[in-house]
Short mmCIF file of C-alpha atoms in Angstrom, two decimals:
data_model
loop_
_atom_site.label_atom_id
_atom_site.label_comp_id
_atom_site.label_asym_id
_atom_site.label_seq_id
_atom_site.Cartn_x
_atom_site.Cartn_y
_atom_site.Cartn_z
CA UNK J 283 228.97 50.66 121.85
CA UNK J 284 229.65 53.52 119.09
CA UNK J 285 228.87 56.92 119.92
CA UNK J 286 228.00 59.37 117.61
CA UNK J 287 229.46 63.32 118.94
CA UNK J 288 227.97 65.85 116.72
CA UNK J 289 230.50 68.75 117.78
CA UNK J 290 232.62 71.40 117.57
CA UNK J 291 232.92 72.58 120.87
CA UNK J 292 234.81 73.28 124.35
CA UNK J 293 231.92 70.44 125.22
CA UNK J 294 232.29 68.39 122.72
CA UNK J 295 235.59 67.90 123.54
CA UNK J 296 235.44 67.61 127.00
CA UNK J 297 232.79 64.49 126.29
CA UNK J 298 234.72 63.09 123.98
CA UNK J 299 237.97 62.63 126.29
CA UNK J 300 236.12 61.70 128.99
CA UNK J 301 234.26 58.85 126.89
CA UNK J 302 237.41 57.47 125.13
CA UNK J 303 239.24 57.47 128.76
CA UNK J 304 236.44 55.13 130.01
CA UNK J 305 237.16 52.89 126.93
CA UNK J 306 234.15 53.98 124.73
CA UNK J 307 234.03 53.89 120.96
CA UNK J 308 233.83 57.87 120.20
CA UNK J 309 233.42 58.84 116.62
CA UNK J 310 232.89 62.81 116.53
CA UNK J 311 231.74 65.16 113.79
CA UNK J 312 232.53 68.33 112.58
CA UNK J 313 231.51 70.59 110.29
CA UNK J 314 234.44 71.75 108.99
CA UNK J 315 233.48 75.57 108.51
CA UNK J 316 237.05 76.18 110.47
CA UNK J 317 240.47 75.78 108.89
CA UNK J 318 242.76 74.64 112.10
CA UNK J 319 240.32 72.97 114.54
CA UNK J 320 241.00 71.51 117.72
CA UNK J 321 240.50 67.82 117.40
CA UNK J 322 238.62 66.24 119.99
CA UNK J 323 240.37 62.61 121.42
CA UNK J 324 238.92 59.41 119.53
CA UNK J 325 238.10 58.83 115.72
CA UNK J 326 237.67 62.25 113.71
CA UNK J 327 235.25 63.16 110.66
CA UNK J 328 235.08 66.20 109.10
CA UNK J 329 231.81 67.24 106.46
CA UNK J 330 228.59 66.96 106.38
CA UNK J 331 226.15 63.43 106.08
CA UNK J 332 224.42 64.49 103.27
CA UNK J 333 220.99 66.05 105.37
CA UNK J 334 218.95 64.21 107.57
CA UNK J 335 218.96 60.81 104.93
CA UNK J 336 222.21 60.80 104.62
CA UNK J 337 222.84 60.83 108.37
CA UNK J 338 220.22 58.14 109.08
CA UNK J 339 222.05 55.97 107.18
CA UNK J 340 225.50 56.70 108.53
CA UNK J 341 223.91 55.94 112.34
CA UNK J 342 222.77 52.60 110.29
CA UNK J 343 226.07 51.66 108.80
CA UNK J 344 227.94 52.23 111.75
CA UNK J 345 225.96 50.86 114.14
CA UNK J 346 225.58 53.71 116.32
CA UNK J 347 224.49 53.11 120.23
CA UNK J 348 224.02 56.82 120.69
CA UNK J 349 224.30 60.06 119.22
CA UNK J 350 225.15 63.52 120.87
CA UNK J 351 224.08 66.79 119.76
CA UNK J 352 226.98 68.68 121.44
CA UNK J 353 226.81 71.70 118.41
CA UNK J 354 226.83 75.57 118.91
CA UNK J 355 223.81 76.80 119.79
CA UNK J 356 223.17 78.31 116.60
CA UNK J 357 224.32 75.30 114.55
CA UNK J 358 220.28 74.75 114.15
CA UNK J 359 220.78 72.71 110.23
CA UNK J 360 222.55 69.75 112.14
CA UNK J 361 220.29 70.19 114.95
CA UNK J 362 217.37 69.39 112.89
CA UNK J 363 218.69 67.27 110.91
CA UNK J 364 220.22 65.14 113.88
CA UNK J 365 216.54 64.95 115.41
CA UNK J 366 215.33 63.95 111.99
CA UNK J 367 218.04 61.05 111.49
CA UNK J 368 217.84 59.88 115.15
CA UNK J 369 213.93 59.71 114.91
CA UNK J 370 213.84 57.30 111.65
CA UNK J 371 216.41 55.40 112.70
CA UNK J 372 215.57 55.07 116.83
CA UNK J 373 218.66 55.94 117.00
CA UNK J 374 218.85 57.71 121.31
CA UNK J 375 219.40 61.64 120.91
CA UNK J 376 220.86 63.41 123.88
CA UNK J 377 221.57 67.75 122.97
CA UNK J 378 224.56 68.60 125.33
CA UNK J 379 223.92 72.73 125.02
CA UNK J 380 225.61 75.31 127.82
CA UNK J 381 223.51 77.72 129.17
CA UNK J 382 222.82 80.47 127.90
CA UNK J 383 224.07 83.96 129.83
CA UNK J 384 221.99 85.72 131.97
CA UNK J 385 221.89 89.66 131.96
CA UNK J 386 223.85 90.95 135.27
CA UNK J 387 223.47 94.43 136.79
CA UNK J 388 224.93 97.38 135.13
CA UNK J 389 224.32 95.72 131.67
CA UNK J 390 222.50 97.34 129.05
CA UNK J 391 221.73 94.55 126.61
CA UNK J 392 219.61 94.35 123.83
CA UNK J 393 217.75 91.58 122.72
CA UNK J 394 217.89 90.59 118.61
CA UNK J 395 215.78 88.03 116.91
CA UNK J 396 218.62 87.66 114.31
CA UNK J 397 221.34 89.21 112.72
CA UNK J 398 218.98 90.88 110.36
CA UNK J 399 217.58 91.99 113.39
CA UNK J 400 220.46 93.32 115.27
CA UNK J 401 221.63 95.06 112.36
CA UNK J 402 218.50 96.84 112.41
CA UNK J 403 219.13 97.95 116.25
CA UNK J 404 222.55 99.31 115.69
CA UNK J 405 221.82 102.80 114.31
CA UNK J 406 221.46 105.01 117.62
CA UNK J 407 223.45 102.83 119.82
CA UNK J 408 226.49 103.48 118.48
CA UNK J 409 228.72 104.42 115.68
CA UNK J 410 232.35 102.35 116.32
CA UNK J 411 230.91 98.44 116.73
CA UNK J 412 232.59 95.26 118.14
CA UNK J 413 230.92 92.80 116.34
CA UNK J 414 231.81 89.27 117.47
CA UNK J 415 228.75 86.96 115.60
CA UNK J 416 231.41 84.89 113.76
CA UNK J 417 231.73 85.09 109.89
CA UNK J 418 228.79 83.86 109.01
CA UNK J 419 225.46 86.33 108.33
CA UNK J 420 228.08 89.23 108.21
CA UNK J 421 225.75 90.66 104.93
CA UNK J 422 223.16 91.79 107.74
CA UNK J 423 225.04 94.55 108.36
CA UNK J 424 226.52 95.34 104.70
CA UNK J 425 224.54 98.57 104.26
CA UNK J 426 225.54 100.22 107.51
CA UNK J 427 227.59 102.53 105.77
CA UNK J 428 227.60 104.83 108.54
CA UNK J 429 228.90 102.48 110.74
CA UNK J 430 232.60 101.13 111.45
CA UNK J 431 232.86 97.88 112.50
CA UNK J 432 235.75 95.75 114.11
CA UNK J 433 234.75 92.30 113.57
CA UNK J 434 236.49 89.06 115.10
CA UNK J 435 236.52 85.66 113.53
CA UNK J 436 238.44 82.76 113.81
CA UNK J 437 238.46 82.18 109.63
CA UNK J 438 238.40 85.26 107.69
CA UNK J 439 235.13 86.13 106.36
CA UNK J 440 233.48 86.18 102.80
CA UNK J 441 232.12 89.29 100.88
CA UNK J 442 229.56 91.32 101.43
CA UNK J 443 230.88 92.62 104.43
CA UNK J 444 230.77 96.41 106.07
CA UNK J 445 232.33 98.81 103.89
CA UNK J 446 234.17 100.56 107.34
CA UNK J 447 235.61 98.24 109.11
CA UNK J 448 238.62 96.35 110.37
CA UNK J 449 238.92 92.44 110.61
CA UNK J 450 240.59 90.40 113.41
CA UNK J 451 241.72 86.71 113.11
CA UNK J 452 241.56 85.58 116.55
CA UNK J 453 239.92 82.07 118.78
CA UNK J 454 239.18 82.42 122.28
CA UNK J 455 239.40 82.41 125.36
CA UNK J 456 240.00 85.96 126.25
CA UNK J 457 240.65 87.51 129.37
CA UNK J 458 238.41 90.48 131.04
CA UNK J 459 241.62 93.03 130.49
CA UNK J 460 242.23 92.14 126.70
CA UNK J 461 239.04 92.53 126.05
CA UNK J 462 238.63 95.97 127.77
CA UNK J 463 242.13 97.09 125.76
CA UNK J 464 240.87 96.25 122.72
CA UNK J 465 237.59 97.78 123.04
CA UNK J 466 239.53 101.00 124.47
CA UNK J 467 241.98 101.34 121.71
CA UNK J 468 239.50 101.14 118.60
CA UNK J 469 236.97 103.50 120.55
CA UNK J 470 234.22 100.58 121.03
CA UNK J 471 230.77 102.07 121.34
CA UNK J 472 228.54 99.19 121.13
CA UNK J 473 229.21 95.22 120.92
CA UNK J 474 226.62 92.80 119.36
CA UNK J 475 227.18 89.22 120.23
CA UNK J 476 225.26 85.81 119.51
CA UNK J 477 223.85 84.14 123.06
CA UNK J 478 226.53 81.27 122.68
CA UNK J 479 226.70 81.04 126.55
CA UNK J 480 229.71 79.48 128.02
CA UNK J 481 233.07 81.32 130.04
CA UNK J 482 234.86 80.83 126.76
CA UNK J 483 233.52 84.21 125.39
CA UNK J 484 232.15 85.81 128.06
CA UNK J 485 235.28 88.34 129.03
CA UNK J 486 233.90 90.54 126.72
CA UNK J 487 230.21 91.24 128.10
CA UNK J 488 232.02 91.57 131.42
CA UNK J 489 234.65 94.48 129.87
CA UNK J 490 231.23 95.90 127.98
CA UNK J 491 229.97 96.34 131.73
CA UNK J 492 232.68 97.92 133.06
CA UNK J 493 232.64 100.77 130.10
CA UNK J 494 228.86 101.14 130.12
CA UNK J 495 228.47 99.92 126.52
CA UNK J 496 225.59 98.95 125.28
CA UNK J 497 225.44 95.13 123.78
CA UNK J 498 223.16 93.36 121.20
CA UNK J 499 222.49 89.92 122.09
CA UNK J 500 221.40 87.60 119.52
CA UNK J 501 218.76 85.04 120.85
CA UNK J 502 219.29 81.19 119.97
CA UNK J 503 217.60 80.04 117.49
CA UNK J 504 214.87 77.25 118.32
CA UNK J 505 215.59 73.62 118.71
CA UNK J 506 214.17 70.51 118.10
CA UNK J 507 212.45 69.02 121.67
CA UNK J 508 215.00 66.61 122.68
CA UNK J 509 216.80 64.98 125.88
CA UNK J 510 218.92 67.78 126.93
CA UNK J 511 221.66 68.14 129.33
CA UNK J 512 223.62 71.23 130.03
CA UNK J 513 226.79 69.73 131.44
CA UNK J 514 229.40 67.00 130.57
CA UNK J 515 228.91 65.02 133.70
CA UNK J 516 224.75 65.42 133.17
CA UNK J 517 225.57 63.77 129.98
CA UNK J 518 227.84 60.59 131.05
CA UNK J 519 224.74 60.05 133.63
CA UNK J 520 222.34 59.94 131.03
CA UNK J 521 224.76 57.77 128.71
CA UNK J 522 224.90 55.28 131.17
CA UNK J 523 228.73 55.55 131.29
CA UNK J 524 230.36 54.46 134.49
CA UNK J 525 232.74 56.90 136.19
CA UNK J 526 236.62 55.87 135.86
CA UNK J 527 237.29 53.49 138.25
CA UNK J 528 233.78 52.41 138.96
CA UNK J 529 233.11 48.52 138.39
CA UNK J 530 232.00 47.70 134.96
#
């Protein structure tokens, strides 16, 4: 059968090996928002389908068995659209989303509906901000001129951006101690952060702890209702994939 990764991620990824170990016809997706990234195993496209239409008729063309939903979080366009395609086309949908992170004692997090919205909560937290939302929606917080931001991204990011501020190339994973450095040397009084979930990112809320800094969480966005699993094994169940060495 030909399976259908939407992806981008650590997840992703990890499915995708796993799949084309066990012998499984794996095309995967990406977006191709970021310059260098890491290719999962099995066949590779990169761009969009052209909305919901044009993806219906890609699952049609190719014959697809199956398609995962194995996006960020916050990737809610291809989300929608993927529910979309897979419903005119009866095409199975399984989302393959990490959970989300849970506040742990000694935080002080709070919550933001959006960017617009966390931009909104920054004044009064703190002046010198870590902000680690990716480049995308960076305008929200344009007008804080008051503000100085260091802001990390794997791709640099597009104008308008923060008039104060300092820009970092850099792709995970970090470590507890970087992160604590870095938030020590530029004077880090408050981080704002998307709720990608995952142990990828998650050094940083763990060095905000340890300094007492406050941290604006962005809340996912909603998704379509969908089969959802929240690990790669969880997935390979529901795929009806047999485990390596497992009779056929």
């Amino acid at each position: 059968m030909t399976l259908l990764i939407l992806g981008g991620t650590g997840e992703a990824r990890e499915l995708a090996k796993e799949l084309v170990a066990r012998g499984e016809h794996v095309v995967s997706s990406l977006a191709g928002r970021v310059a260098r990234p890491k290719l999962p195993d099995g066949e590779v496209r990169v761009g969009g389908f052209g909305g919901p239409e044009g993806l219906a008729r890609w699952l049609t063309e190719n014959d697809v068995s199956a398609m995962i939903d194995a996006t960020h979080p916050f990737a809610e366009r291809i989300g929608a659209n993927a529910a979309k395609a897979a419903q005119a086309t009866n095409t199975p949908l399984l989302r393959l989303a990490r959970p989300g992170w849970t506040e742990q004692p000694g935080d002080t997090w709070h919550w933001a509906d959006d960017l617009d919205h966390a931009a909104r909560l920054l004044p009064g937290l703190g002046e010198r901000v870590f902000l680690t939302s990716g480049r995308q929606g960076l305008a929200a917080f344009a007008g804080l001129d008051d503000l100085w931001f260091l802001i990390r991204c794997v791709d640099p990011p597009e104008e308008p951006l923060p008039r104060r501020r300092e820009v970092l190339l850099d792709r995970g994973p970090y470590t507890v101690e970087k992160e604590r450095g870095l938030m020590e040397r530029h004077g880090v009084q408050v981080l704002v952060t998307k709720d990608s979930g995952g142990a990828m990112t998650a050094a940083k809320l763990t060095a905000a702890r340890g300094l007492g800094l406050p941290v604006v969480v962005v809340r996912r966005p909603r998704r379509p209702e969908t089969a959802s699993v929240t690990t790669v094994q969880d997935a390979l169940i529901r795929l009806g994939v047999p485990s390596k060495g497992s009779p056929a």
